[in-house]
CSV table of C-alpha atoms and ligand atoms in Angstrom, one decimal:
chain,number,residue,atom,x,y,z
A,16,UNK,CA,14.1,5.8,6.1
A,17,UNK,CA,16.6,4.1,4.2
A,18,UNK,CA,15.5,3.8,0.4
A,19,UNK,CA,14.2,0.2,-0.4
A,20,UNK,CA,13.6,0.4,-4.0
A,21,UNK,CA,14.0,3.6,-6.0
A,22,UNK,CA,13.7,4.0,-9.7
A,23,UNK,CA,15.5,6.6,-11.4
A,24,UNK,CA,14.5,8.5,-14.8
A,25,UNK,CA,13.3,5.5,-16.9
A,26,UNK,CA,11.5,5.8,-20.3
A,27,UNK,CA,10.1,2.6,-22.0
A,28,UNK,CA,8.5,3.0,-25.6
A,29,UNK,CA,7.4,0.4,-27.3
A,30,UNK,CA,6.9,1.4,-31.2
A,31,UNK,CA,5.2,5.1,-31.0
A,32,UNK,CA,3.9,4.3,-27.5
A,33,UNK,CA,5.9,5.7,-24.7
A,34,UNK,CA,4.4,3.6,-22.1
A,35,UNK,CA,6.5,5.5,-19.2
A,36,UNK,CA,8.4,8.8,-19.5
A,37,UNK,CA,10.9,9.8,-16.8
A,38,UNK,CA,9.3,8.3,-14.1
A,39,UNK,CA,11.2,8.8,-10.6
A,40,UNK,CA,9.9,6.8,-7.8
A,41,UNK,CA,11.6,6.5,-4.0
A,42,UNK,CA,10.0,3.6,-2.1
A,43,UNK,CA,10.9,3.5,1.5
A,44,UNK,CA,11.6,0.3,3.5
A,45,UNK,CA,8.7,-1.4,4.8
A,46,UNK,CA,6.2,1.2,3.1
A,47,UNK,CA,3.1,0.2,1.5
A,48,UNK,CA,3.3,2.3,-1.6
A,49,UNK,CA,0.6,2.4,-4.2
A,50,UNK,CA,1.0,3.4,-8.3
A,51,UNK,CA,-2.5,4.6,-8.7
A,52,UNK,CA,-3.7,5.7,-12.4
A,53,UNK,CA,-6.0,4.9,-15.1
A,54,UNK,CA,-5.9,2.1,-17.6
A,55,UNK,CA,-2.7,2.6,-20.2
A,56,UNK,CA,-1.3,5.2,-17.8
A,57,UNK,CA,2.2,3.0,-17.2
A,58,UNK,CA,2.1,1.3,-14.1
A,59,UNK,CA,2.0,-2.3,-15.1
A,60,UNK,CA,5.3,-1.7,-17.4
A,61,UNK,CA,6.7,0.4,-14.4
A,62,UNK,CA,6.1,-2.6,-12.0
A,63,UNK,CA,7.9,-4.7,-14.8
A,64,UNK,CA,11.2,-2.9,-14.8
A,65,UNK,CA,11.5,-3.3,-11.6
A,66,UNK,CA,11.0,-6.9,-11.5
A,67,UNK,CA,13.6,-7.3,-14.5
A,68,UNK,CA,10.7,-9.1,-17.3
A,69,UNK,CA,11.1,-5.5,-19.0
A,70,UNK,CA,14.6,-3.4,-19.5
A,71,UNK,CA,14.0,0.3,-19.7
A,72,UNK,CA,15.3,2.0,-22.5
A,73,UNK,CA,16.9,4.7,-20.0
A,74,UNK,CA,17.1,5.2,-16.5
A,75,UNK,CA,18.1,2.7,-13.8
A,76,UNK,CA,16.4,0.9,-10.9
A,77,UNK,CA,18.1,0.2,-7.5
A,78,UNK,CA,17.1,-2.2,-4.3
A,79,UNK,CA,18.4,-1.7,-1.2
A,80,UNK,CA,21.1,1.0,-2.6
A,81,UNK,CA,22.4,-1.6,-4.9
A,82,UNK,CA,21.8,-1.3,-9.3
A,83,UNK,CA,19.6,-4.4,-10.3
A,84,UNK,CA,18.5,-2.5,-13.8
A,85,UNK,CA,20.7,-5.6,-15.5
A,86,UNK,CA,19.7,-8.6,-13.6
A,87,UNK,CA,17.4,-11.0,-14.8
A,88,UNK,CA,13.8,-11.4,-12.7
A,89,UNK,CA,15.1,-14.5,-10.7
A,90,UNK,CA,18.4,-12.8,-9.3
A,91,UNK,CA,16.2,-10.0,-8.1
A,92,UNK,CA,15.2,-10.2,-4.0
A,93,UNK,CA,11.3,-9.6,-5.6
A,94,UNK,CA,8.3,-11.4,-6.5
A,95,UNK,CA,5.4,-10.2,-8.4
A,96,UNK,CA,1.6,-11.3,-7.7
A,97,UNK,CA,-0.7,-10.8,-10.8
A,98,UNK,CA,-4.5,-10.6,-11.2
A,99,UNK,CA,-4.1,-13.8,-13.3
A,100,UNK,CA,-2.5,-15.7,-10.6
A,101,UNK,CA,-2.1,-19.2,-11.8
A,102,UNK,CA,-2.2,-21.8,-9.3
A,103,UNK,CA,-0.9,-25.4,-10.8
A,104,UNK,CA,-4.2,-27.3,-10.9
A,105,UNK,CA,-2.8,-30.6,-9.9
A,106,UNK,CA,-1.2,-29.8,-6.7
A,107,UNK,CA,-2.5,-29.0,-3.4
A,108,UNK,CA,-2.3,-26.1,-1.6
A,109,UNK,CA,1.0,-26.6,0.3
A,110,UNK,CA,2.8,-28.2,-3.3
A,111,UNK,CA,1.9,-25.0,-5.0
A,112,UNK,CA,3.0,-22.8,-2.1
A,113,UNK,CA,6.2,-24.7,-1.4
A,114,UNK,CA,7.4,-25.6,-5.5
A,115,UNK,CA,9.9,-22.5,-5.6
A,116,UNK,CA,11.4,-23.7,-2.2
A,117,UNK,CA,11.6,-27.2,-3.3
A,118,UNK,CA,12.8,-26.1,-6.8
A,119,UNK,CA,15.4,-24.0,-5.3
A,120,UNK,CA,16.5,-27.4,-3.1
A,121,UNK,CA,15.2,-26.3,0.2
A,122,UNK,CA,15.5,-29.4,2.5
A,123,UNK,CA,11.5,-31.6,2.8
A,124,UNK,CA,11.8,-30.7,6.3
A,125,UNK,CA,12.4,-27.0,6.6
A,126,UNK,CA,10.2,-27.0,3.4
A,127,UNK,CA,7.1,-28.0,5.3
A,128,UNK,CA,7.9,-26.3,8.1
A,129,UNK,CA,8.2,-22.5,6.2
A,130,UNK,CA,4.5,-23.8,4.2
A,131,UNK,CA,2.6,-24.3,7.2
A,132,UNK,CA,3.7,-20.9,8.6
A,133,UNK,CA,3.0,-19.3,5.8
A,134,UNK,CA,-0.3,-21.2,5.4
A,135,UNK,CA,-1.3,-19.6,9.0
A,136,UNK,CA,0.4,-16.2,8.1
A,137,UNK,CA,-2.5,-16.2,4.8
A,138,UNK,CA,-5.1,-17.9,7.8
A,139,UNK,CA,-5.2,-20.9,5.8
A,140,UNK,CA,-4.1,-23.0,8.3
A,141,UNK,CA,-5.5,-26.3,7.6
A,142,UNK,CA,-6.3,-25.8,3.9
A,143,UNK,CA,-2.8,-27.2,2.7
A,144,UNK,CA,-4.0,-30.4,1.6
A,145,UNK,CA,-6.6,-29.3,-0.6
A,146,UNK,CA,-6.5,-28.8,-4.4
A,147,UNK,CA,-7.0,-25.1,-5.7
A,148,UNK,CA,-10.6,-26.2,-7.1
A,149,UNK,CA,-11.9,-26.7,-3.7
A,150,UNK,CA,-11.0,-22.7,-2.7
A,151,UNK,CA,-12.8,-19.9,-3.1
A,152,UNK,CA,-11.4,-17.0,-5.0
A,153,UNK,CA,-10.4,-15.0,-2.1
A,154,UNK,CA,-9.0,-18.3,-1.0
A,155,UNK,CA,-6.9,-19.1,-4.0
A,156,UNK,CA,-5.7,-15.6,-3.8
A,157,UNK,CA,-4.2,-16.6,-0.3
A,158,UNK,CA,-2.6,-19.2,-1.6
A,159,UNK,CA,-1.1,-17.0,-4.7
A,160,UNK,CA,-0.4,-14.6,-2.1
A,161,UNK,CA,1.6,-17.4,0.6
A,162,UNK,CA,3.7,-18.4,-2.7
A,163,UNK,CA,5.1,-15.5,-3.1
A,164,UNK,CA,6.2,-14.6,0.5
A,165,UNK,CA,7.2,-17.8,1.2
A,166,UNK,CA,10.9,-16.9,0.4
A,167,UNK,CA,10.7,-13.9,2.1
A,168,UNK,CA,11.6,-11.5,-0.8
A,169,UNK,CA,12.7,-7.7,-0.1
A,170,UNK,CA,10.1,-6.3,-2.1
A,171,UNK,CA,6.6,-7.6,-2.9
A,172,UNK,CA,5.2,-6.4,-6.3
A,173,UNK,CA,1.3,-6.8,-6.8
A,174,UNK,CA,-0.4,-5.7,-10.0
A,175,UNK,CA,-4.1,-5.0,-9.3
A,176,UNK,CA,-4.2,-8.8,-7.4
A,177,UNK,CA,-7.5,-7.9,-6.5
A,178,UNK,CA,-9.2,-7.1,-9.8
A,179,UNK,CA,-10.6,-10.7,-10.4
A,180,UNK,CA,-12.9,-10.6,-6.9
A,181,UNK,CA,-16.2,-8.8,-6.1
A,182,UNK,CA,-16.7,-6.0,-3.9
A,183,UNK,CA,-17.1,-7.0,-0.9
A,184,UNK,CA,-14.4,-9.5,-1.0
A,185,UNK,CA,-12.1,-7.0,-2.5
A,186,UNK,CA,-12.4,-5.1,0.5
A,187,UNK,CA,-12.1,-7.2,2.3
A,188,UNK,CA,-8.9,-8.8,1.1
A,189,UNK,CA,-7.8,-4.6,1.1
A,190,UNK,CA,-7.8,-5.2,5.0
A,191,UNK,CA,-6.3,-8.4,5.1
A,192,UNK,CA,-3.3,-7.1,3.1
A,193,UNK,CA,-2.7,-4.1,4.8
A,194,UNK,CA,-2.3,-6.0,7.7
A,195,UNK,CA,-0.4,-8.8,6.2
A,196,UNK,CA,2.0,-6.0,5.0
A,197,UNK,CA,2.3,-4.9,8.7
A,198,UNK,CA,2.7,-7.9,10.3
A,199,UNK,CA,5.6,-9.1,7.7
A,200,UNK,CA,7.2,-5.6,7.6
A,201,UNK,CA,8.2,-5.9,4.2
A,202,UNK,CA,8.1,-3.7,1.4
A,203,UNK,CA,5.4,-3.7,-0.7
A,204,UNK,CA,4.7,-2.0,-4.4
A,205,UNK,CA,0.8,-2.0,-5.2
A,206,UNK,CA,-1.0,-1.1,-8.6
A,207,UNK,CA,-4.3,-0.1,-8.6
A,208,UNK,CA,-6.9,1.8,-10.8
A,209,UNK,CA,-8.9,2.3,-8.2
A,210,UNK,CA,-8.5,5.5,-6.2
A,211,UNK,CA,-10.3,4.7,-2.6
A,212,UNK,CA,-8.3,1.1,-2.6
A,213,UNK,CA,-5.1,3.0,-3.1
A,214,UNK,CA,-6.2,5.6,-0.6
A,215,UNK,CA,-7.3,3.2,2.0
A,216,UNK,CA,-4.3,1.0,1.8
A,217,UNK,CA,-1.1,3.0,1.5
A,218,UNK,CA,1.5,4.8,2.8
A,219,UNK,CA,2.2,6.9,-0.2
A,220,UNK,CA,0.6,7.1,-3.5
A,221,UNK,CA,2.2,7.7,-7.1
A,222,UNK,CA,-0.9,9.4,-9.4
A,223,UNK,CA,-0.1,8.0,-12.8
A,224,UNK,CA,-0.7,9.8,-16.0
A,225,UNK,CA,0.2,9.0,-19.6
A,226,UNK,CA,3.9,7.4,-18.7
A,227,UNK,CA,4.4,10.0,-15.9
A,228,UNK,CA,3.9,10.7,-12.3
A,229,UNK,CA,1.7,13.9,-11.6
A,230,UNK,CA,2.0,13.9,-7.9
A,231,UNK,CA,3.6,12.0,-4.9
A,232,UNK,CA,2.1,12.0,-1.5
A,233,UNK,CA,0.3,10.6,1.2
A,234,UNK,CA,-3.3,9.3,0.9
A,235,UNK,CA,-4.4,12.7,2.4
A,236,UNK,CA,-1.8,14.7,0.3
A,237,UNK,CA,-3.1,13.7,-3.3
A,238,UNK,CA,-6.3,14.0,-1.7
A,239,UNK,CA,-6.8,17.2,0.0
A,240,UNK,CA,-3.7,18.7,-2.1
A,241,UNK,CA,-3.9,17.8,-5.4
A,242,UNK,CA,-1.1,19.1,-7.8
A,243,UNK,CA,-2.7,19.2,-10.8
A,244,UNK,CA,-6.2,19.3,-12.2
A,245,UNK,CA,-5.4,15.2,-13.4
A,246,UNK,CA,-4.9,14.1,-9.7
A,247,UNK,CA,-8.0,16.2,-8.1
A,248,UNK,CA,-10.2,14.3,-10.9
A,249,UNK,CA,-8.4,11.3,-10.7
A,250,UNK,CA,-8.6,10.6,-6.8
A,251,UNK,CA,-12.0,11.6,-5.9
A,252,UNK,CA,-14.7,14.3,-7.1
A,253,UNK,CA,-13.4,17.5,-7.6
A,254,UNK,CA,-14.5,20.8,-8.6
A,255,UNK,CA,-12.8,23.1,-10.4
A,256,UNK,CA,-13.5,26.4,-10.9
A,257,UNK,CA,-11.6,29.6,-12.3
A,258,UNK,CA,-11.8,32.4,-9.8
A,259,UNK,CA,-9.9,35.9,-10.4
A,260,UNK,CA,-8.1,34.5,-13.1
A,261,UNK,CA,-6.5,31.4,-10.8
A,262,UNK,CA,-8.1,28.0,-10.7
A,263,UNK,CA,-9.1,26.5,-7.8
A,264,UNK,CA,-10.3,23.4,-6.6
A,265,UNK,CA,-13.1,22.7,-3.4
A,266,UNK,CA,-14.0,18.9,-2.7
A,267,UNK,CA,-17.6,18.4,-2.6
A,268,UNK,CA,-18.2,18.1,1.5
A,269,UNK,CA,-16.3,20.9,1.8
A,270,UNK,CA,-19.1,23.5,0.4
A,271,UNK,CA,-22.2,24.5,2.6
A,272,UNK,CA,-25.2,25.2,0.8
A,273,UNK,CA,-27.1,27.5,3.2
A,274,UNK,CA,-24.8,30.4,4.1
A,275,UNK,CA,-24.3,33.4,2.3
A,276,UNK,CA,-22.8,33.4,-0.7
A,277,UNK,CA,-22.8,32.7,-4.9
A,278,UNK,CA,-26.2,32.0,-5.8
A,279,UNK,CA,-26.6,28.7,-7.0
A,280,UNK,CA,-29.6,26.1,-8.9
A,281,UNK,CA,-30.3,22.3,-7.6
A,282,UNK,CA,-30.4,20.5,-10.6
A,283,UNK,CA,-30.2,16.7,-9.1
A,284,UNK,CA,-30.7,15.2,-5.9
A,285,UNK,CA,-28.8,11.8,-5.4
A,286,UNK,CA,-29.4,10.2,-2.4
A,287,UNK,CA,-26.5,7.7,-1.2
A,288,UNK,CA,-27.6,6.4,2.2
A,289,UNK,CA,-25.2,8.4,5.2
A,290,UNK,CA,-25.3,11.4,2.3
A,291,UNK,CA,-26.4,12.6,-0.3
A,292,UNK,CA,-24.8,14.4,-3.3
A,293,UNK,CA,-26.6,17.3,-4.6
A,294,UNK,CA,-25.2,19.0,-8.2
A,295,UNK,CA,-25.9,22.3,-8.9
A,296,UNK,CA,-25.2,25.2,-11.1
A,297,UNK,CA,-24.3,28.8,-10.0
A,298,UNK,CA,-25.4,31.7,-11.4
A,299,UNK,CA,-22.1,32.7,-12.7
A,300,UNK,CA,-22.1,28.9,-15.2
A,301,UNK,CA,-20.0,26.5,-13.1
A,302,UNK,CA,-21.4,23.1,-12.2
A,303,UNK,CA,-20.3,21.6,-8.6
A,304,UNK,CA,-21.1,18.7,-6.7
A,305,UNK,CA,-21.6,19.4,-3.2
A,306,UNK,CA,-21.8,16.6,-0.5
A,307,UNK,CA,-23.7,16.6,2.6
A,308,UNK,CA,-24.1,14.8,5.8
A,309,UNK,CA,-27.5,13.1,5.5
A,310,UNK,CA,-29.6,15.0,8.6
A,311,UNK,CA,-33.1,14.5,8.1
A,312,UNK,CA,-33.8,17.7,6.0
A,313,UNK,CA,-34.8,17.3,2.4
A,314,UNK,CA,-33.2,19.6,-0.7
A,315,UNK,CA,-35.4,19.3,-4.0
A,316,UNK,CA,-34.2,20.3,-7.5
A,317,UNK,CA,-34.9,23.6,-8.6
A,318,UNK,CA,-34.4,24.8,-5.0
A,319,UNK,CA,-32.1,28.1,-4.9
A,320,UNK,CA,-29.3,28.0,-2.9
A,321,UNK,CA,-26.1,29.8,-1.4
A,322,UNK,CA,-23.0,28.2,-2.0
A,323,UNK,CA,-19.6,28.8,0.3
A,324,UNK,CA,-16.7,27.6,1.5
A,325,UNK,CA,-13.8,28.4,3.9
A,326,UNK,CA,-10.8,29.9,2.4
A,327,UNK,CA,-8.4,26.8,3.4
A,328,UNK,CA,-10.4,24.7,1.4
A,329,UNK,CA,-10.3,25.6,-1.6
A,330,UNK,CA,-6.8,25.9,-3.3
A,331,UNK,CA,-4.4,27.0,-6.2
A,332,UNK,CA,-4.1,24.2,-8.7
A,333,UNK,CA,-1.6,23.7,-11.6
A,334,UNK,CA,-2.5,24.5,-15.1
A,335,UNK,CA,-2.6,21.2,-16.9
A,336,UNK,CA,0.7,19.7,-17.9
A,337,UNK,CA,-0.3,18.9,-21.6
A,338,UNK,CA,-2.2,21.6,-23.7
A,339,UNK,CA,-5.3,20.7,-25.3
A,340,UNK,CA,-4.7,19.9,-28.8
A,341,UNK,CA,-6.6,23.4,-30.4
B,423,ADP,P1,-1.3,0.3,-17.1
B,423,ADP,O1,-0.8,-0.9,-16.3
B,423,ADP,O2,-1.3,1.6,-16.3
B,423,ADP,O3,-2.7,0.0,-17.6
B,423,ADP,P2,0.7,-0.3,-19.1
B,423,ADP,O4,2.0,-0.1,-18.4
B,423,ADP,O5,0.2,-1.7,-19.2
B,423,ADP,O6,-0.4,0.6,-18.4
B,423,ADP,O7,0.7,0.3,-20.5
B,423,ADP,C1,1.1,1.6,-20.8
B,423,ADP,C2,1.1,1.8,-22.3
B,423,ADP,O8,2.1,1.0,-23.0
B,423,ADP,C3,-0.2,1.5,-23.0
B,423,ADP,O9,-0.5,2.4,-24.0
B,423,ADP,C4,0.0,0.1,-23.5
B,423,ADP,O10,-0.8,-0.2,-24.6
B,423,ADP,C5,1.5,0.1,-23.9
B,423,ADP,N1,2.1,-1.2,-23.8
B,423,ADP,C6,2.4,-1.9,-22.7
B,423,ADP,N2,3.0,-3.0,-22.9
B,423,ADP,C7,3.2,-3.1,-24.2
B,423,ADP,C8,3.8,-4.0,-25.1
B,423,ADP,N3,4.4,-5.1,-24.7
B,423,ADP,N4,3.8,-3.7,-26.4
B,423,ADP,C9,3.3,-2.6,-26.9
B,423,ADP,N5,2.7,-1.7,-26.1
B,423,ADP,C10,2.6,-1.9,-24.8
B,424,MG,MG1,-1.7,-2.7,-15.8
């Protein structure tokens, strides 16, 4: 797969604040790839370099092969959706998503013609007349959304578009622009502080930490395979334990509570519908949360119980990559 957009080694400080440190990132063509990490962890200022507002103070950023690092935002095949998506009040639907077209001196005719597509591409076919005020949220994020593929741009760059909308529309707007991806084919660069939309939606997943990248992978990859104790936190419960000196992580379904094994207290019982998450602490002074498949039995706190777990789940994690100031 032929690299679409790949960013090579930059570093941006601003001040003290080294927002992103050496970050490398390969993003193939037509991929849904997702910059997953916590609040302050450098993906909004990565996004920026690669849409031109920010220059990094090292490194370089290529699209399609070809160096953009010094060309401004608007000579850059890429458009960016933000959270704050600001629609212009005062025009309707089709005006707002066909004003870079018409700026750009695209003839009335085609104009309309490339709207209204778009419109049904967003399933808002219909809704071109009205005036943003008359939309829903999930609505007006369509239209955001039909404005900035209307040109057709290599690379779509949204930063956490979805942060403004409640649950359930936020997933379901996760479907919707999964699909959308798929059905344009076009590359598309996600951020997200939220690990089960990243999981859910992409292709591959960059786990963000204080300026740097702590693993690469697929959705399944950072998830069953973490690389470092940060990412098997990060994306998902984890436990960690120290075991014959290595530490090892096991993801909460994967221990059984009723074999043989280390002895182990219930200290809490939460029931969550299909399952329910039971936390308990072994004998030996690790606390885990184990998972299970709700099937009718009950588990109290205080019960004892017999922790275990197949050898190929659990596994070898990396020591943390900073210290802990002592
Ligand atoms: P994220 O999008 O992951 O929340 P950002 O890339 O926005 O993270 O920010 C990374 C770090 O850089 C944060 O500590 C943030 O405060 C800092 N930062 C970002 N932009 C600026 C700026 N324009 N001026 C000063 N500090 C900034
Ligand atoms: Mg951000």
């Amino acid at each position: 797969m032929p690299a679409d957009v790949a960013v090579e080694g930059i570093r941006k400080a601003y001040g003290d604040v080294v927002a992103v440190d050496d970050v490398h990132l390969t993003v193939g063509d037509g991929e849904f790839f997702t910059l997953l990490g916590p609040s302050g962890s450098g993906k909004t200022t990565t996004l920026r370099i690669i849409a031109g507002f920010e220059q990094p103070d090292t490194g370089r950023v290529t699209l399609g092969g070809v160096d953009i690092t010094g060309e401004p935002p608007y000579a850059r095949d890429v458009n960016t959706v933000f959270q704050d998506y600001a629609l212009f009040p005062h025009m309707t639907v089709a005006e707002n998503v066909g004003y870079g077209l018409k700026v750009k001196g695209t003839a009335r005719r085609e104009r309309h013609a490339q709207v209204a597509e778009v419109l049904r591409t967003v399933r808002l076919d219909g809704y071109g007349g009205r005036k943003p005020i008359q939309l829903s949220g999930g609505q007006r994020q369509r239209v955001a959304l039909a404005r900035s593929i209307v040109n057709r741009p290599k690379v779509l760059l949204l930063d956490e578009p979805l942060g403004a909308l409640d649950l359930k529309l936020r997933q379901e707007m996760q479907v919707f622009l999964k699909s959308l991806q798929r059905e344009l084919g076009m590359t598309f660069l996600y951020v997200t502080h939220d690990q089960e939309e990243a999981l859910t939606m992409s292709d591959h997943v960059a786990v963000f930490n204080d300026g740097r990248i702590e693993q690469v992978g697929t959705p399944s990859e950072v998830y069953e395979r973490p690389a470092t104790e940060f990412v098997a936190g990060f994306v998902g419960t984890s436990n960690i334990l120290e075991r014959g000196g290595r530490r090892i992580s096991v993801r909460p379904e994967r221990i059984e509570l009723d074999k043989n094994g280390e002895a182990a207290t219930v200290t809490d019982v939460v029931f969550v519908g299909a399952f329910t998450r039971v936390l308990v602490d072994t004998d030996t002074g690790d606390r885990l949360t184990v998972v299970r498949k709700n099937d009718g039995s009950t588990i109290e706190p205080g019960a004892r119980v017999h922790l275990s777990w197949r050898d190929g789940d659990a596994y070898e994690i990396a020591q943390p990559l900073k210290q802990e100031a002592s």
